[in-house]
PDB file of C-alpha atoms in Angstrom:
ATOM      1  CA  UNK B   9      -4.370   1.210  31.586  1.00  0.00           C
ATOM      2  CA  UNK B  10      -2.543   2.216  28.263  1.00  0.00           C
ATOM      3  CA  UNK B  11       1.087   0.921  28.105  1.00  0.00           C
ATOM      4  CA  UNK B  12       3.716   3.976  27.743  1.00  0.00           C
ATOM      5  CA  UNK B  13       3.303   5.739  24.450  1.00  0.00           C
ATOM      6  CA  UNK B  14       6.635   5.413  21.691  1.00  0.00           C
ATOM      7  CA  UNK B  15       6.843   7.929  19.128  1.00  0.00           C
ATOM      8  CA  UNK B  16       8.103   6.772  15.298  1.00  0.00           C
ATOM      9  CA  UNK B  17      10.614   8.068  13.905  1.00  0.00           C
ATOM     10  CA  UNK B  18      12.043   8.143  10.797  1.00  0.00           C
ATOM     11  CA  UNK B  19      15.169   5.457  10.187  1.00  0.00           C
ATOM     12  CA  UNK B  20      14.749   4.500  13.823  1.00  0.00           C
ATOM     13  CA  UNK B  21      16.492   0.860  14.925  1.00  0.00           C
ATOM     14  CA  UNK B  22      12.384  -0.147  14.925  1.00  0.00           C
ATOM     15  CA  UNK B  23      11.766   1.263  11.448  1.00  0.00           C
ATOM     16  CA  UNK B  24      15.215  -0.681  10.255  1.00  0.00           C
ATOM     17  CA  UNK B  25      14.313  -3.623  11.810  1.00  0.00           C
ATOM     18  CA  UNK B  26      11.036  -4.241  10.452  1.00  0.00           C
ATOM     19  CA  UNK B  27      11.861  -3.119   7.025  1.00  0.00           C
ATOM     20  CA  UNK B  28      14.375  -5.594   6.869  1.00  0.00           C
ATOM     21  CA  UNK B  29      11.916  -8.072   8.504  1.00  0.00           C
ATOM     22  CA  UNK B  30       8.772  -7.281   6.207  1.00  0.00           C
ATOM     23  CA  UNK B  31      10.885  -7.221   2.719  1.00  0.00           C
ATOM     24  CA  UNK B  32      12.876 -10.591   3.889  1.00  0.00           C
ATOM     25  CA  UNK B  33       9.193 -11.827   4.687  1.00  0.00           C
ATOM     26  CA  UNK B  34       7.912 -10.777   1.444  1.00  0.00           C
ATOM     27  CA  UNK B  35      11.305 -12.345  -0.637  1.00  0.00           C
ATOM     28  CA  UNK B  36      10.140 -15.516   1.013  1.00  0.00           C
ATOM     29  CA  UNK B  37       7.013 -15.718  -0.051  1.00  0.00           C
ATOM     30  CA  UNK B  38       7.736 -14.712  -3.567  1.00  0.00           C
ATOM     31  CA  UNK B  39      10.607 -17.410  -4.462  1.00  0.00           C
ATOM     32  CA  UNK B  40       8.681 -20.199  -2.328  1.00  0.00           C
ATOM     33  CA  UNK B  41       7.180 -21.694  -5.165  1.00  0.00           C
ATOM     34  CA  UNK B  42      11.138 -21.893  -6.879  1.00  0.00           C
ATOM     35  CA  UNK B  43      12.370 -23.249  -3.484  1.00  0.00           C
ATOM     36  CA  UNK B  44       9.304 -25.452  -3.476  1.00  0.00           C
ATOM     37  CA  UNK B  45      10.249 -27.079  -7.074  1.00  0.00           C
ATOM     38  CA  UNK B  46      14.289 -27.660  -5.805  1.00  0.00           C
ATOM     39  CA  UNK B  47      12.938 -30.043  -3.637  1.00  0.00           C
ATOM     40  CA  UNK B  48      10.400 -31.674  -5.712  1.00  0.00           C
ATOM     41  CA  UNK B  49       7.361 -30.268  -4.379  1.00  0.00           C
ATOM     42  CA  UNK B  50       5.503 -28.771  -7.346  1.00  0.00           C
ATOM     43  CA  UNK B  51       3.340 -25.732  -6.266  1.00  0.00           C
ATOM     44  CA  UNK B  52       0.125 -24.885  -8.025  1.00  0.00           C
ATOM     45  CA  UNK B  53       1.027 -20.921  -9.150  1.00  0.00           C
ATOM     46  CA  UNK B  54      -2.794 -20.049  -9.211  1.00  0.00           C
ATOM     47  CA  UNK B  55      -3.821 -21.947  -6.384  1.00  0.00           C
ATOM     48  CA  UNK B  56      -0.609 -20.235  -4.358  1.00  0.00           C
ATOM     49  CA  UNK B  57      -1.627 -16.996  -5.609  1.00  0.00           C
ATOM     50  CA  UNK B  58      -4.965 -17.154  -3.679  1.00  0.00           C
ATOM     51  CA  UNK B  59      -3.829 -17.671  -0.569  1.00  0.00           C
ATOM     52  CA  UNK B  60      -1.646 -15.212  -1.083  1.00  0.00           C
ATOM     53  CA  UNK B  61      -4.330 -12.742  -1.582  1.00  0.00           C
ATOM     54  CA  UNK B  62      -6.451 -14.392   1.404  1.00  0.00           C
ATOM     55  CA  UNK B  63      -3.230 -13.771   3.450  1.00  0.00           C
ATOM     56  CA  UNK B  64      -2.978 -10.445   1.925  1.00  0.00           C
ATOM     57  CA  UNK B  65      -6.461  -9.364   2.831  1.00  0.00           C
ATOM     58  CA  UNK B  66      -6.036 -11.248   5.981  1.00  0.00           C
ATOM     59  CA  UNK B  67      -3.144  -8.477   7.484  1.00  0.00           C
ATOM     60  CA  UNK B  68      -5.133  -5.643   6.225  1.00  0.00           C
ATOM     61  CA  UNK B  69      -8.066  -7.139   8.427  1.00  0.00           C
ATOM     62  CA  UNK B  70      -5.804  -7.641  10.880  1.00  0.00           C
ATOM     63  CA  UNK B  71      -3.643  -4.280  10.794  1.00  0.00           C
ATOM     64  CA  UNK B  72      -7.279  -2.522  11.602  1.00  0.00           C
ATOM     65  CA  UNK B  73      -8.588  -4.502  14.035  1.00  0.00           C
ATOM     66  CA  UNK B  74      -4.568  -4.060  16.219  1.00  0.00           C
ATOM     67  CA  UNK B  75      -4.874  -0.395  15.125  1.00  0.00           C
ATOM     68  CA  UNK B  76      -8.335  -0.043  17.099  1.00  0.00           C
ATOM     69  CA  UNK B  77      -8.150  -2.633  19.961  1.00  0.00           C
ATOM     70  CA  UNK B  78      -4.070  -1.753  20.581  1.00  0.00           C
ATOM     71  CA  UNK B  79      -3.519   1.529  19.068  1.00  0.00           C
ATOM     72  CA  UNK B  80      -6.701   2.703  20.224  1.00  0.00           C
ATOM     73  CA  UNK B  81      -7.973   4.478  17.193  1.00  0.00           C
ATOM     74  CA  UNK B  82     -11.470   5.517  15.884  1.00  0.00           C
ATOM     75  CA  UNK B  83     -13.188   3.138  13.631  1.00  0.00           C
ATOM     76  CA  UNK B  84     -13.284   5.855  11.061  1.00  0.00           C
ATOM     77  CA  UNK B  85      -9.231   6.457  10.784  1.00  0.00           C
ATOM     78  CA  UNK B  86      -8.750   2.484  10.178  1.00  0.00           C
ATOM     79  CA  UNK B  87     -11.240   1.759   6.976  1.00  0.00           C
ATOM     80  CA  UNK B  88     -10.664   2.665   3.507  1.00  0.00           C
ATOM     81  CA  UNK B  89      -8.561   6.016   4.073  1.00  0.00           C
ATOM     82  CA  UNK B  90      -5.391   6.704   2.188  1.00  0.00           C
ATOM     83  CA  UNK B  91      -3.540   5.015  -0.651  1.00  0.00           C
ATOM     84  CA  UNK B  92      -2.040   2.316   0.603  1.00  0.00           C
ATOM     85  CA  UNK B  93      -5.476   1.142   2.822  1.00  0.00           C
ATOM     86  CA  UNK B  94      -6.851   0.838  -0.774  1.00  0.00           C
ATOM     87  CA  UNK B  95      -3.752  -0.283  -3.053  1.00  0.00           C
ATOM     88  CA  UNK B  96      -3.504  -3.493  -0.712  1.00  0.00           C
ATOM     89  CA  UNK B  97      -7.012  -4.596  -0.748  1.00  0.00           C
ATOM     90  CA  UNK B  98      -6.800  -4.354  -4.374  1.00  0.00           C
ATOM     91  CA  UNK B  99      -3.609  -6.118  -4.252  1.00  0.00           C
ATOM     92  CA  UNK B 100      -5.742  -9.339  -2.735  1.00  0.00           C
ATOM     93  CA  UNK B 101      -8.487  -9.293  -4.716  1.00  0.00           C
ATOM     94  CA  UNK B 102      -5.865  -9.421  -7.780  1.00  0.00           C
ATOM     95  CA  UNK B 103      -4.029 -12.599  -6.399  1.00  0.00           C
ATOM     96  CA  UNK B 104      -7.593 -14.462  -5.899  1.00  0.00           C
ATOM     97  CA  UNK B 105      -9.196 -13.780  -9.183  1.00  0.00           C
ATOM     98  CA  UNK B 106      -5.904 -13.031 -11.215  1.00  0.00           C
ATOM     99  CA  UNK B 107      -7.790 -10.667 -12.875  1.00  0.00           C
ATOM    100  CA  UNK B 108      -5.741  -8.295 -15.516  1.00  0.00           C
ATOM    101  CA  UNK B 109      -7.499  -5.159 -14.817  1.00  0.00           C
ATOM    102  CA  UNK B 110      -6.915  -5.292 -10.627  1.00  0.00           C
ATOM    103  CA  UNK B 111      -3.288  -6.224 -11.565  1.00  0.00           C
ATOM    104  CA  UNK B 112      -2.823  -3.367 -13.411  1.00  0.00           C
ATOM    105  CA  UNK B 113      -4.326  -0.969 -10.655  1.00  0.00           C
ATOM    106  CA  UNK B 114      -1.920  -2.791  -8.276  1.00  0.00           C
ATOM    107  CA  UNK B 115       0.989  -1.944  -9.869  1.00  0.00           C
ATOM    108  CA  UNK B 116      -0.003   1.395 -10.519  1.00  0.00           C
ATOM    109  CA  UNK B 117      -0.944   2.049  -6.896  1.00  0.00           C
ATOM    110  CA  UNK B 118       2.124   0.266  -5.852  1.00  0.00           C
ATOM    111  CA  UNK B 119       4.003   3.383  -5.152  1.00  0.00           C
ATOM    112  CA  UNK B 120       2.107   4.194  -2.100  1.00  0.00           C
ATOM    113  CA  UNK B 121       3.713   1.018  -0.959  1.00  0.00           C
ATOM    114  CA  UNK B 122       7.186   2.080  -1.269  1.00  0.00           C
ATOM    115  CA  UNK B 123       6.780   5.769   0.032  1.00  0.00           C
ATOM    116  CA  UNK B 124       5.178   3.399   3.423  1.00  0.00           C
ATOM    117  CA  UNK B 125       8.170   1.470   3.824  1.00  0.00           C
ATOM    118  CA  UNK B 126      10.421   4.157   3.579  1.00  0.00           C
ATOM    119  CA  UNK B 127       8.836   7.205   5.343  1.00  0.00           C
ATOM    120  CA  UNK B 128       5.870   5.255   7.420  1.00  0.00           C
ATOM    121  CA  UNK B 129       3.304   6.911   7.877  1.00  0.00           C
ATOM    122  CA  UNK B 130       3.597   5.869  11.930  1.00  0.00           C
ATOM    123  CA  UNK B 131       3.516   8.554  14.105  1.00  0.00           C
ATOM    124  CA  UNK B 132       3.404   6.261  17.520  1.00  0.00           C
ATOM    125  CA  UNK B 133       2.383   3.075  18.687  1.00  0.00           C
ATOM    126  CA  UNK B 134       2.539   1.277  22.060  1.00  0.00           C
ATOM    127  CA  UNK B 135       3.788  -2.343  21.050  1.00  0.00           C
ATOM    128  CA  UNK B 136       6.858  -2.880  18.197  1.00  0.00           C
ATOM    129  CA  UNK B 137       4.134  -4.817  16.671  1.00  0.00           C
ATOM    130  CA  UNK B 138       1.874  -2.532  15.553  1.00  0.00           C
ATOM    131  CA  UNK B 139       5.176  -1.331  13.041  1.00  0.00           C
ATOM    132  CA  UNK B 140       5.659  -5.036  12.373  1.00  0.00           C
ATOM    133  CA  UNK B 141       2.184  -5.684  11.264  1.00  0.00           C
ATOM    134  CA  UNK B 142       2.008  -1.921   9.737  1.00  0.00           C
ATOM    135  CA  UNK B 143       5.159  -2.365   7.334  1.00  0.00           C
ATOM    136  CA  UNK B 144       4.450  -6.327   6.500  1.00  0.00           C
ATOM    137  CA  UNK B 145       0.971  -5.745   5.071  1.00  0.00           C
ATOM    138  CA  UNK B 146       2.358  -3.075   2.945  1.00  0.00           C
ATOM    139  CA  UNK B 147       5.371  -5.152   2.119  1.00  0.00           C
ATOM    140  CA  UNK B 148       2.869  -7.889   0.610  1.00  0.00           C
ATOM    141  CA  UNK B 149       1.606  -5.101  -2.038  1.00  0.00           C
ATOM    142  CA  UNK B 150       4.958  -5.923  -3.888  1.00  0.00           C
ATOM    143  CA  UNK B 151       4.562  -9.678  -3.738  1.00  0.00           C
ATOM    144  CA  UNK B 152       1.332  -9.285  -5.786  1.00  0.00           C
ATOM    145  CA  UNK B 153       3.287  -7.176  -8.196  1.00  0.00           C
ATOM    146  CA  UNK B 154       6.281  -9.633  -8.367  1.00  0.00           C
ATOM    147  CA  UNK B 155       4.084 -12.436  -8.663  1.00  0.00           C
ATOM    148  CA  UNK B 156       1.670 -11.091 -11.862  1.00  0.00           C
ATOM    149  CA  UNK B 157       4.865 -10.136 -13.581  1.00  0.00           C
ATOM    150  CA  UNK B 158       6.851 -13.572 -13.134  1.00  0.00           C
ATOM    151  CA  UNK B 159       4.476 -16.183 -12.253  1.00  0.00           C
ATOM    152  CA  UNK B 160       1.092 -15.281 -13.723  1.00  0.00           C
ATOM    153  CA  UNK B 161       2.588 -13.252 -16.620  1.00  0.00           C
ATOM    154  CA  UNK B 162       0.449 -10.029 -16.735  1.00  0.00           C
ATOM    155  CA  UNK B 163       0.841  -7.185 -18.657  1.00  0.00           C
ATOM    156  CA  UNK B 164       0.831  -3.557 -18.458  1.00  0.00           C
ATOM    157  CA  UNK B 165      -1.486  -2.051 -20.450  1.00  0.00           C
ATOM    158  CA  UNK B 166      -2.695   1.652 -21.464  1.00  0.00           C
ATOM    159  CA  UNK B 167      -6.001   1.046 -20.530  1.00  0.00           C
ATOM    160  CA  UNK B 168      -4.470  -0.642 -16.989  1.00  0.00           C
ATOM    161  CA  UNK B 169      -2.731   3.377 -16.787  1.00  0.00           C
ATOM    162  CA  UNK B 170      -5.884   4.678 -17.433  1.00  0.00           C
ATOM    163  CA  UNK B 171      -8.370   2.891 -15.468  1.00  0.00           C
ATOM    164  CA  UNK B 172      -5.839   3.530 -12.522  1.00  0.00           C
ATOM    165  CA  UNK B 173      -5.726   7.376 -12.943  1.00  0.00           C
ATOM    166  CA  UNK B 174      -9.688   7.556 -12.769  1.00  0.00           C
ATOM    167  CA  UNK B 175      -9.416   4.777  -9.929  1.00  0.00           C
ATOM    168  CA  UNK B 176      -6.969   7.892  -8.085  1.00  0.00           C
ATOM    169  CA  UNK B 177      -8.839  10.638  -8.471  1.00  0.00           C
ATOM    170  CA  UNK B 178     -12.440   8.769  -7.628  1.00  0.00           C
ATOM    171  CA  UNK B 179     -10.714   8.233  -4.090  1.00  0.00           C
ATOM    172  CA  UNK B 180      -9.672  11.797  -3.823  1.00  0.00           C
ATOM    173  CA  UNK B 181     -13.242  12.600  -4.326  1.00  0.00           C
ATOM    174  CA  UNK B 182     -14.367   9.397  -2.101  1.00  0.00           C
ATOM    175  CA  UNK B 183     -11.473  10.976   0.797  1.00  0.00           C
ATOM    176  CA  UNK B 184     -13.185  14.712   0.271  1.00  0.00           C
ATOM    177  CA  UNK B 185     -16.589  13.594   1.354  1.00  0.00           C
ATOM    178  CA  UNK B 186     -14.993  11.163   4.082  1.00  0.00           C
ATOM    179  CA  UNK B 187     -13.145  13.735   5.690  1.00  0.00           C
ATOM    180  CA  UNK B 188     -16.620  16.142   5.540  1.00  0.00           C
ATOM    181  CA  UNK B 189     -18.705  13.218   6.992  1.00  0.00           C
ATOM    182  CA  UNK B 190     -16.328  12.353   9.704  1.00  0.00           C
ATOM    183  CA  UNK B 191     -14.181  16.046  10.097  1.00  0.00           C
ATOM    184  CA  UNK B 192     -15.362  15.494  13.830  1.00  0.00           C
ATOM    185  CA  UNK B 193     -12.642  12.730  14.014  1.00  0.00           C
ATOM    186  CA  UNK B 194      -9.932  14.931  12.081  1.00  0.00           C
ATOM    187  CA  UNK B 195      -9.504  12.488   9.416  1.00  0.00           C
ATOM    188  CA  UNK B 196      -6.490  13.410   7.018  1.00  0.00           C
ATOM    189  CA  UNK B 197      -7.796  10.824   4.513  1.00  0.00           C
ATOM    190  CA  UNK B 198      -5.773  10.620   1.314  1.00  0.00           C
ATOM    191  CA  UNK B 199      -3.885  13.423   2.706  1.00  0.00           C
ATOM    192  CA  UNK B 200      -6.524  16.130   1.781  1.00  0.00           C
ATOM    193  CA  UNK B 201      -6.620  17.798   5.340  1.00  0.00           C
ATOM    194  CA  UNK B 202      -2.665  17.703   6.438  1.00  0.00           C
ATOM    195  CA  UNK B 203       0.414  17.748   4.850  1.00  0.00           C
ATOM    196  CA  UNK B 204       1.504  14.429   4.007  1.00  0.00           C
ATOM    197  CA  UNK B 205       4.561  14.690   5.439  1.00  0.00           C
ATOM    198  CA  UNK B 206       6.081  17.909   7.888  1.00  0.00           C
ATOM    199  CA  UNK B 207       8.644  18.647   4.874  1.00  0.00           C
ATOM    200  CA  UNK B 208       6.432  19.661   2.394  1.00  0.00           C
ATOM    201  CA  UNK B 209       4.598  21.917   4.412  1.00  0.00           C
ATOM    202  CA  UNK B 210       6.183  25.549   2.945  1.00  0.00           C
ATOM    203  CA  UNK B 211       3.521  24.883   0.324  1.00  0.00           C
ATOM    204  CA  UNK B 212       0.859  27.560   0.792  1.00  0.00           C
ATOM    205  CA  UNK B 213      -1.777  27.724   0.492  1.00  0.00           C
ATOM    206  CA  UNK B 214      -3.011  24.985   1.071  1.00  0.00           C
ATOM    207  CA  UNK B 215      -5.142  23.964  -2.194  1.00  0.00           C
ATOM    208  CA  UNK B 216      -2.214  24.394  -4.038  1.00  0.00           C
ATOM    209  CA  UNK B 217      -0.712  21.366  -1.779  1.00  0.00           C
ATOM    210  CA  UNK B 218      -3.549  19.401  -2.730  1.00  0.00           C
ATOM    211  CA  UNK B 219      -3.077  20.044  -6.576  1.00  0.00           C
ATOM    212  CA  UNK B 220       0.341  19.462  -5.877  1.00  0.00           C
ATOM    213  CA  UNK B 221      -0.413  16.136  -4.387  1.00  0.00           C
ATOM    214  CA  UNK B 222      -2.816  14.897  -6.815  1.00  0.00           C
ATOM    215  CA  UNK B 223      -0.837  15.972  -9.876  1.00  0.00           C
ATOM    216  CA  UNK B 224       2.254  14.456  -8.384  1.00  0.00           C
ATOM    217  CA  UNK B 225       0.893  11.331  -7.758  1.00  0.00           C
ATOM    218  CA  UNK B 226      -0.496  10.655 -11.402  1.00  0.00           C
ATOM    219  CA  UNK B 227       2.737  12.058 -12.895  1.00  0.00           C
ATOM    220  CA  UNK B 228       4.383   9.258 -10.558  1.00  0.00           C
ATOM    221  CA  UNK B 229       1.822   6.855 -12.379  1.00  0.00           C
ATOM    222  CA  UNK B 230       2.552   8.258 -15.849  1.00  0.00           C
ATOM    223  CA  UNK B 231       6.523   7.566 -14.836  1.00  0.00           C
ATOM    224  CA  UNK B 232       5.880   3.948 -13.921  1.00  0.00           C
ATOM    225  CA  UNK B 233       4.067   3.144 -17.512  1.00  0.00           C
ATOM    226  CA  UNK B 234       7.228   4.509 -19.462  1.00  0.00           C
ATOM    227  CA  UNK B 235       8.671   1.760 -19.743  1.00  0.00           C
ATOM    228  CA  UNK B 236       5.534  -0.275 -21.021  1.00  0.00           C
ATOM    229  CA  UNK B 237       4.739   2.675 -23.629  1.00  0.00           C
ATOM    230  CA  UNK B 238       6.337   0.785 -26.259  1.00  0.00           C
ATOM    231  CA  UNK B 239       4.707  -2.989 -25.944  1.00  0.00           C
ATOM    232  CA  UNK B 240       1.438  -2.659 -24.380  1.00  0.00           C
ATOM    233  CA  UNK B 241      -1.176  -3.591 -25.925  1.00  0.00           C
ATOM    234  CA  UNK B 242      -3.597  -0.367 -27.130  1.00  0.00           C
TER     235      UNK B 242
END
């Protein structure tokens, strides 16, 4: 028997709560190392990266496996569907091999991350826990980010913006043919089917949404490498 069905909303106590939770969580985890060296205990920044991405990976894992067994979803709504589903497994794979190019798709991806956190994209869930889980493992997308900047010292680059852009718009195509192959399930992947959020809706039709929502998000992209434009490296 299901336990009684909560609906999400917006700036709810829940949604407070584990936004405070998940960032506090994440703060942790990025200054450990610094708290680590007050007390003499010298951590490894590489070694500490990788298990952050193995933790990383490890709530992603984790968030799909609560979503089907506890939030009783379809296999197909809880793989590789929308922005953030993507942006955090690159996000792991970044702090294990601390490789340049996946740190610069992280950061550009990151944005996904912060629209989660503050409008979730939770509609219900049966257990608090589900949100916890939901808002930490997008929380940790920003710990990778942190981390490459100050501990790791990556750079943004224009090939990093570049790479990212045809990253974007080879999971639009990717979320076209998902939502085809699985429209049985009413997938919304990458938003391509449904608004992605009730407040944009007055824009009709509805292909001009999804230009809309393609062109904003690399415009969002093109806004987060402004302030690189003038010391990457070409």
């Amino acid at each position: 028997m299901k336990p009684e069905i909560k609906y999400f909303s917006y700036f709810s106590e829940i949604h407070l709560y584990t936004f405070i939770v998940s960032v506090s969580f994440s703060v942790f985890l990025f200054f450990f190392p610094k708290i680590s060296e007050k007390i003499n205990i010298k951590i490894n920044y590489k070694k500490y990266s990788t298990f952050l991405g193995i933790l990383t990976l490890s709530s992603k894992i984790l968030d799909s496996i609560y979503r089907i067994v506890y939030q009783y979803e379809p296999l197909s709504n809880v793989t590789l569907v929308h922005l953030c589903n993507f942006a955090v497994v690159f996000a792991g794979l970044y702090l294990i091999t601390k490789n340049e190019t996946l740190f610069n798709i992280t950061y550009f991806l990151s944005f996904g991350a912060a629209f989660a956190l503050v409008l979730p994209g939770v509609t219900y869930y049966y257990r608090p826990t589900y949100v916890y889980i939901f808002m930490i493992t997008h929380a940790l997308e920003f710990v990778a980010v942190f981390y490459g900047f100050y501990y790791l010292k990556n750079k943004i680059t224009f090939k990093g913006f570049r790479n990212s852009c045809i990253i974007l718009l080879c999971m639009f195509l990717y979320a076209a043919i998902y939502n085809y192959i699985f429209r049985a399930d009413n997938i919304n992947a990458m938003f391509l089917n449904d608004y992605i959020a009730p407040m944009i809706s007055f824009i009709k039709p509805f292909w001009l949404y999804r230009i809309v929502l393609i062109s904003t998000m690399i415009f969002i992209m093109y806004l987060m490498y402004i302030p690189f434009t003038k010391k990457v490296k070409k």
